[in-house]
Amino acid sequence: MNQPSSIRPRLRPAALAISLLYVAATPAMADDAEPEVAALAASVQDVVVTGTRDIQRSAGESLSPIDVISAKDLQRTGQTDLRDALVKLLPSINRLAQTGDAANLTSALTLRGLSPNHVLLLVNGKRRHTSANITADAGSQQGATPVDIDLIPVSAVDHIEVLRDGAAAQYGSDAIAGVINVILKSSSQGGSLTATTGEYYKHDGFTLGGAADVGLPLGGDGFLHLSTEYRRHEHSMRSGADERTGTFVNRTLGDPQVRRESFGANAGIAVDKDVELYAFATAAHRTGGSYQNYRLPSRLPQVHPDGFSPVETSNETDAALTAGIRGTDLAGWRWDLSASYGIDNVKINMVDSANTDLYAATGATPTSFHLAQYKNSQQSANADVARSFETGVLPSALGVALGVEFRRETYEVGAGDEASYFGSGSQALPGLSPISAGKHSRNIGAAYADFSTKLTSQWEAELAGRYEHYSDAGSTRNAKVSTRYEFNPRLALRATASTGFRAPSLAQENYTSLAVSPTTAGGQLAVNSDAARKLGALALRPEKSRSFNLGLVAEPIDNLHITVDAYRILIRDRIVQGGTYTGQAAIDALTAAGISLPSGLSSVSASYYANGVDTRTQGLDFVAGYPSNLGTLGRIDWDFSANINTSKVTKVANDGNGQTLLNAQQVGYLTTATPKNKLIVGGVWTLDDWSVSLHATRYGKTANEATFYSGPNIYSTTVFNHIENKPKTLTDLEVRYAVTKKLQLAAGATNLFDVYPTKVPAASRYLGVYQYDTAAAQIPFNGGYYYVRANYKF
């Protein structure tokens, strides 16, 4: 099924163990297996390890809502990026159609309408490092430094478990909206080769991808699974006509050009019957370029007589390694010792640009610049133990899990070359001066305890607690209580209540930048800088959350699996961009930070990150799946899922000067930029060697308080143009044919009927170019995309 059900028939422990061994040993046979074996493999895939520290269990038996996404599910979406595949599969996950500047080259996703910062990403159950690239431009993802999931090769993924529940008490900071756990392939034989190509209906955005993976034996009973991937995606252009020229010379609205190479490895080998050594790693290199606004020939005719469109480029290297040893019998305890290291290194450059002040002073200017370098690293060590105790009182054993963690995080900012920051700096994005450079680090220590048992034969409960101390943000204590009551094998209720937290990232505390358009400039000041303090900035505090979930798990008729989960998430002291000042106050603050501004600007603003608001997010998740056996006409696996979500700002804080930190536009980014609802319905039809996936996804409306770029309220920060993006439905189709048992060919289209978002009113289209709302996390604005794919298994 393209949209997997989160509840499956339960397997007995013995059958489960045998099935796990079978599937792990023969992954390449899954598509070619007999129907009975294929059905068993499907059941096994819904066995999860996320959200529990005692035993593996099925997703339907979990005390929290969990979605299980198989590698086949990911491939059938037609997407070559993990992020975009998850957006197609899960209604609770969304993304912005386009972010700005360097953030346009980093993949970020949201869960339940919250920030990418509120999603914790694990690989094989271990915390992964975050991106060094922060989203600086205005919008719902501003201030995000997420884990870039697209730097993990799709070919390395066995399945993904998405926990839609607060889990900071179990996993630590960031797990406010939920947890995404990427489980890597672990077979010792077999493999696959995949090639994909496609483009948009408008004949741009050409994409070419290739992937390979192979399982190898390691020692007598170990495994080494290797994966590699290549992806190239060209620019798309969806800009409106530039009102200054009446032409489509301005290409800023569209996809960036991206090239990515990635690699993954997963290994394990038994030392003896009770002890295993394991390790896994990923490495990726990505380059990209994103168009900036066109500059008229009058800007610098001596260098660019026809005008110029600066292109911001990124050269990124990302790597992660985890190694550990675990065993099953240390005085009755299961134990796991591990160490991890991850790093993301991003170099930001600019080509086809110029420094007009440098030319005025010297008569010459480069057209290419090195703007800045951002490096983020994470080192961690974990020790975990678990065992079960027979109490003689409870109907089942008491599961106990204990653990400690140490983490060191480092964030480093390097300055650009001198020509990039001389005077007003390079056009579009000036380089960072040495005054903004620096290296920042912190240490984190944590300890947790987790207890689970059955209070009766039908009633299960779990209690988790965690203590964490940040050297820069202080200490926090969090707890989670979960329960599940099974009325009968077809009906169960589950509920959770938890507290959580998210520490400010080092980037949010220390990031400084300036973005310059042809007529405006906006500066981001480090919150702990003297310049920001003049604008009322206060030291950042951790966000605090309370989460509640009430769910129903049901099988009202044979094979109809349904889960319904209602949730409420309260966040206090949420970190957002705030303290926005304009005019002379902004100019003075930017000057104090060592930032020079070009002349002739219509609007200048300066902001910083602040604990700006308290929010309340609540909604409902619905997932259903049902298989239909059509006899000689094949089989259809139907699925339906929906997310209904609303967010409200319950309090807006003031800065140190007594000014309100957020205006109506910034509040709108948090409350109306994400669809109020998202529904996915469809199925997968299979007959002999043919298979067809057809799904429709309906996105509810979004709204935005847009800036006026013409008229009496031009550039106002108090009066806005209320715009709405109407509900839209996208249809995705893929047809597959098994040429042989090993070779499969596929052709498909995403957004089959070439649907586009609602256009922005002319008064709020900057330069006439931005004809779609880039602040909305609704449908993409590229239109239809068609592709072909070949997959060979061996």
CSV table of N, CA and C in Angstrom, one decimal, residues 94-97 110 113-114 138-142 574 645-648 664-677 699-705 722-725 773-779:
chain,number,residue,atom,x,y,z
A,94,ASN,N,4.2,18.3,6.2
A,94,ASN,CA,4.1,19.3,5.2
A,94,ASN,C,5.5,19.9,5.0
A,95,ARG,N,5.6,20.7,4.0
A,95,ARG,CA,6.8,21.5,3.7
A,95,ARG,C,6.4,22.8,3.0
A,96,LEU,N,7.3,23.8,3.1
A,96,LEU,CA,7.1,25.0,2.3
A,96,LEU,C,7.4,24.7,0.8
A,97,ALA,N,6.7,25.4,0.0
A,97,ALA,CA,7.0,25.2,-1.5
A,97,ALA,C,8.3,25.8,-1.8
A,110,THR,N,7.7,19.7,8.3
A,110,THR,CA,7.0,20.0,9.5
A,110,THR,C,6.1,18.8,9.9
A,113,GLY,N,1.9,20.7,11.9
A,113,GLY,CA,1.9,22.2,11.7
A,113,GLY,C,2.9,23.0,12.6
A,114,LEU,N,3.8,22.3,13.3
A,114,LEU,CA,4.8,23.0,14.1
A,114,LEU,C,6.0,23.2,13.3
A,138,ALA,N,11.8,35.2,6.4
A,138,ALA,CA,10.5,35.2,7.1
A,138,ALA,C,9.6,34.0,6.6
A,139,GLY,N,8.8,33.5,7.5
A,139,GLY,CA,7.9,32.4,7.2
A,139,GLY,C,7.8,31.5,8.4
A,140,SER,N,7.0,30.4,8.2
A,140,SER,CA,6.7,29.5,9.3
A,140,SER,C,7.9,28.7,9.7
A,141,GLN,N,8.9,28.6,8.9
A,141,GLN,CA,10.1,27.8,9.2
A,141,GLN,C,11.3,28.6,9.6
A,142,GLN,N,11.0,29.9,9.8
A,142,GLN,CA,12.1,30.8,10.2
A,142,GLN,C,12.8,30.4,11.5
A,574,ARG,N,7.9,29.9,22.9
A,574,ARG,CA,8.3,29.4,21.6
A,574,ARG,C,9.2,30.4,21.0
A,645,ASN,N,-5.9,20.1,11.6
A,645,ASN,CA,-4.9,20.8,12.5
A,645,ASN,C,-5.2,22.3,12.6
A,646,THR,N,-5.2,22.8,13.8
A,646,THR,CA,-5.3,24.3,14.0
A,646,THR,C,-4.3,24.7,15.0
A,647,SER,N,-3.7,25.9,14.8
A,647,SER,CA,-2.8,26.5,15.8
A,647,SER,C,-3.2,27.9,16.1
A,648,LYS,N,-3.1,28.2,17.4
A,648,LYS,CA,-3.5,29.5,17.8
A,648,LYS,C,-2.4,30.1,18.7
A,664,ALA,N,1.0,41.1,13.2
A,664,ALA,CA,0.0,40.2,12.7
A,664,ALA,C,0.5,39.3,11.6
A,665,GLN,N,1.4,39.8,10.8
A,665,GLN,CA,2.0,38.9,9.8
A,665,GLN,C,2.8,37.7,10.4
A,666,GLN,N,3.6,38.0,11.4
A,666,GLN,CA,4.4,37.0,12.0
A,666,GLN,C,3.5,36.0,12.8
A,667,VAL,N,2.4,36.4,13.4
A,667,VAL,CA,1.5,35.5,14.0
A,667,VAL,C,0.8,34.6,13.0
A,668,GLY,N,0.5,35.2,11.8
A,668,GLY,CA,-0.1,34.4,10.7
A,668,GLY,C,0.8,33.3,10.3
A,669,TYR,N,2.2,33.5,10.2
A,669,TYR,CA,3.1,32.4,9.8
A,669,TYR,C,2.9,31.2,10.7
A,670,LEU,N,2.6,31.4,12.0
A,670,LEU,CA,2.5,30.3,13.0
A,670,LEU,C,1.1,29.7,13.0
A,671,THR,N,0.1,30.4,12.5
A,671,THR,CA,-1.3,29.9,12.7
A,671,THR,C,-2.1,29.6,11.4
A,672,THR,N,-1.7,30.2,10.3
A,672,THR,CA,-2.5,30.0,9.1
A,672,THR,C,-1.7,29.6,7.9
A,673,ALA,N,-0.4,29.5,8.0
A,673,ALA,CA,0.4,29.2,6.8
A,673,ALA,C,0.4,27.7,6.5
A,674,THR,N,0.0,26.8,7.4
A,674,THR,CA,-0.2,25.4,7.2
A,674,THR,C,-1.6,25.1,7.0
A,675,PRO,N,-2.0,24.1,6.1
A,675,PRO,CA,-3.4,23.8,5.8
A,675,PRO,C,-4.1,23.4,7.1
A,676,LYS,N,-5.3,23.8,7.2
A,676,LYS,CA,-6.2,23.4,8.3
A,676,LYS,C,-6.5,21.9,8.2
A,677,ASN,N,-6.4,21.3,7.1
A,677,ASN,CA,-6.6,19.9,6.9
A,677,ASN,C,-5.9,19.4,5.6
A,699,TYR,N,-5.4,19.5,0.0
A,699,TYR,CA,-4.9,20.4,0.9
A,699,TYR,C,-5.9,21.5,1.2
A,700,GLY,N,-6.2,21.7,2.5
A,700,GLY,CA,-7.1,22.8,2.9
A,700,GLY,C,-6.5,24.1,2.7
A,701,LYS,N,-7.3,25.1,2.9
A,701,LYS,CA,-6.8,26.5,2.6
A,701,LYS,C,-5.8,27.0,3.6
A,702,THR,N,-5.0,27.9,3.1
A,702,THR,CA,-4.0,28.6,4.0
A,702,THR,C,-4.2,30.1,3.8
A,703,ALA,N,-3.7,30.9,4.7
A,703,ALA,CA,-3.9,32.3,4.6
A,703,ALA,C,-2.6,33.0,5.1
A,704,ASN,N,-2.4,34.3,4.7
A,704,ASN,CA,-1.2,35.0,4.9
A,704,ASN,C,-1.5,36.5,5.0
A,705,GLU,N,-0.9,37.2,6.0
A,705,GLU,CA,-1.0,38.6,6.0
A,705,GLU,C,0.2,39.2,5.3
A,722,HIS,N,-4.6,40.7,3.6
A,722,HIS,CA,-5.0,39.4,3.9
A,722,HIS,C,-5.3,38.6,2.6
A,723,ILE,N,-4.5,37.5,2.4
A,723,ILE,CA,-4.7,36.7,1.2
A,723,ILE,C,-5.0,35.3,1.6
A,724,GLU,N,-5.7,34.6,0.8
A,724,GLU,CA,-6.1,33.2,1.1
A,724,GLU,C,-5.7,32.3,-0.1
A,725,ASN,N,-5.2,31.1,0.2
A,725,ASN,CA,-4.9,30.1,-0.9
A,725,ASN,C,-6.0,29.1,-0.8
A,773,ASP,N,2.3,32.4,-3.1
A,773,ASP,CA,2.6,32.7,-1.7
A,773,ASP,C,3.7,31.7,-1.2
A,774,THR,N,4.9,32.2,-1.1
A,774,THR,CA,6.0,31.4,-0.7
A,774,THR,C,6.0,31.1,0.8
A,775,ALA,N,5.1,31.8,1.6
A,775,ALA,CA,5.0,31.5,3.0
A,775,ALA,C,4.1,30.4,3.3
A,776,ALA,N,3.4,29.9,2.3
A,776,ALA,CA,2.4,28.8,2.6
A,776,ALA,C,3.0,27.4,2.4
A,777,ALA,N,2.6,26.6,3.4
A,777,ALA,CA,3.0,25.2,3.3
A,777,ALA,C,1.9,24.4,2.7
A,778,GLN,N,1.5,24.8,1.5
A,778,GLN,CA,0.4,24.1,0.8
A,778,GLN,C,1.0,23.3,-0.4
A,779,ILE,N,0.4,23.4,-1.6
A,779,ILE,CA,0.9,22.7,-2.7
A,779,ILE,C,2.1,23.4,-3.4
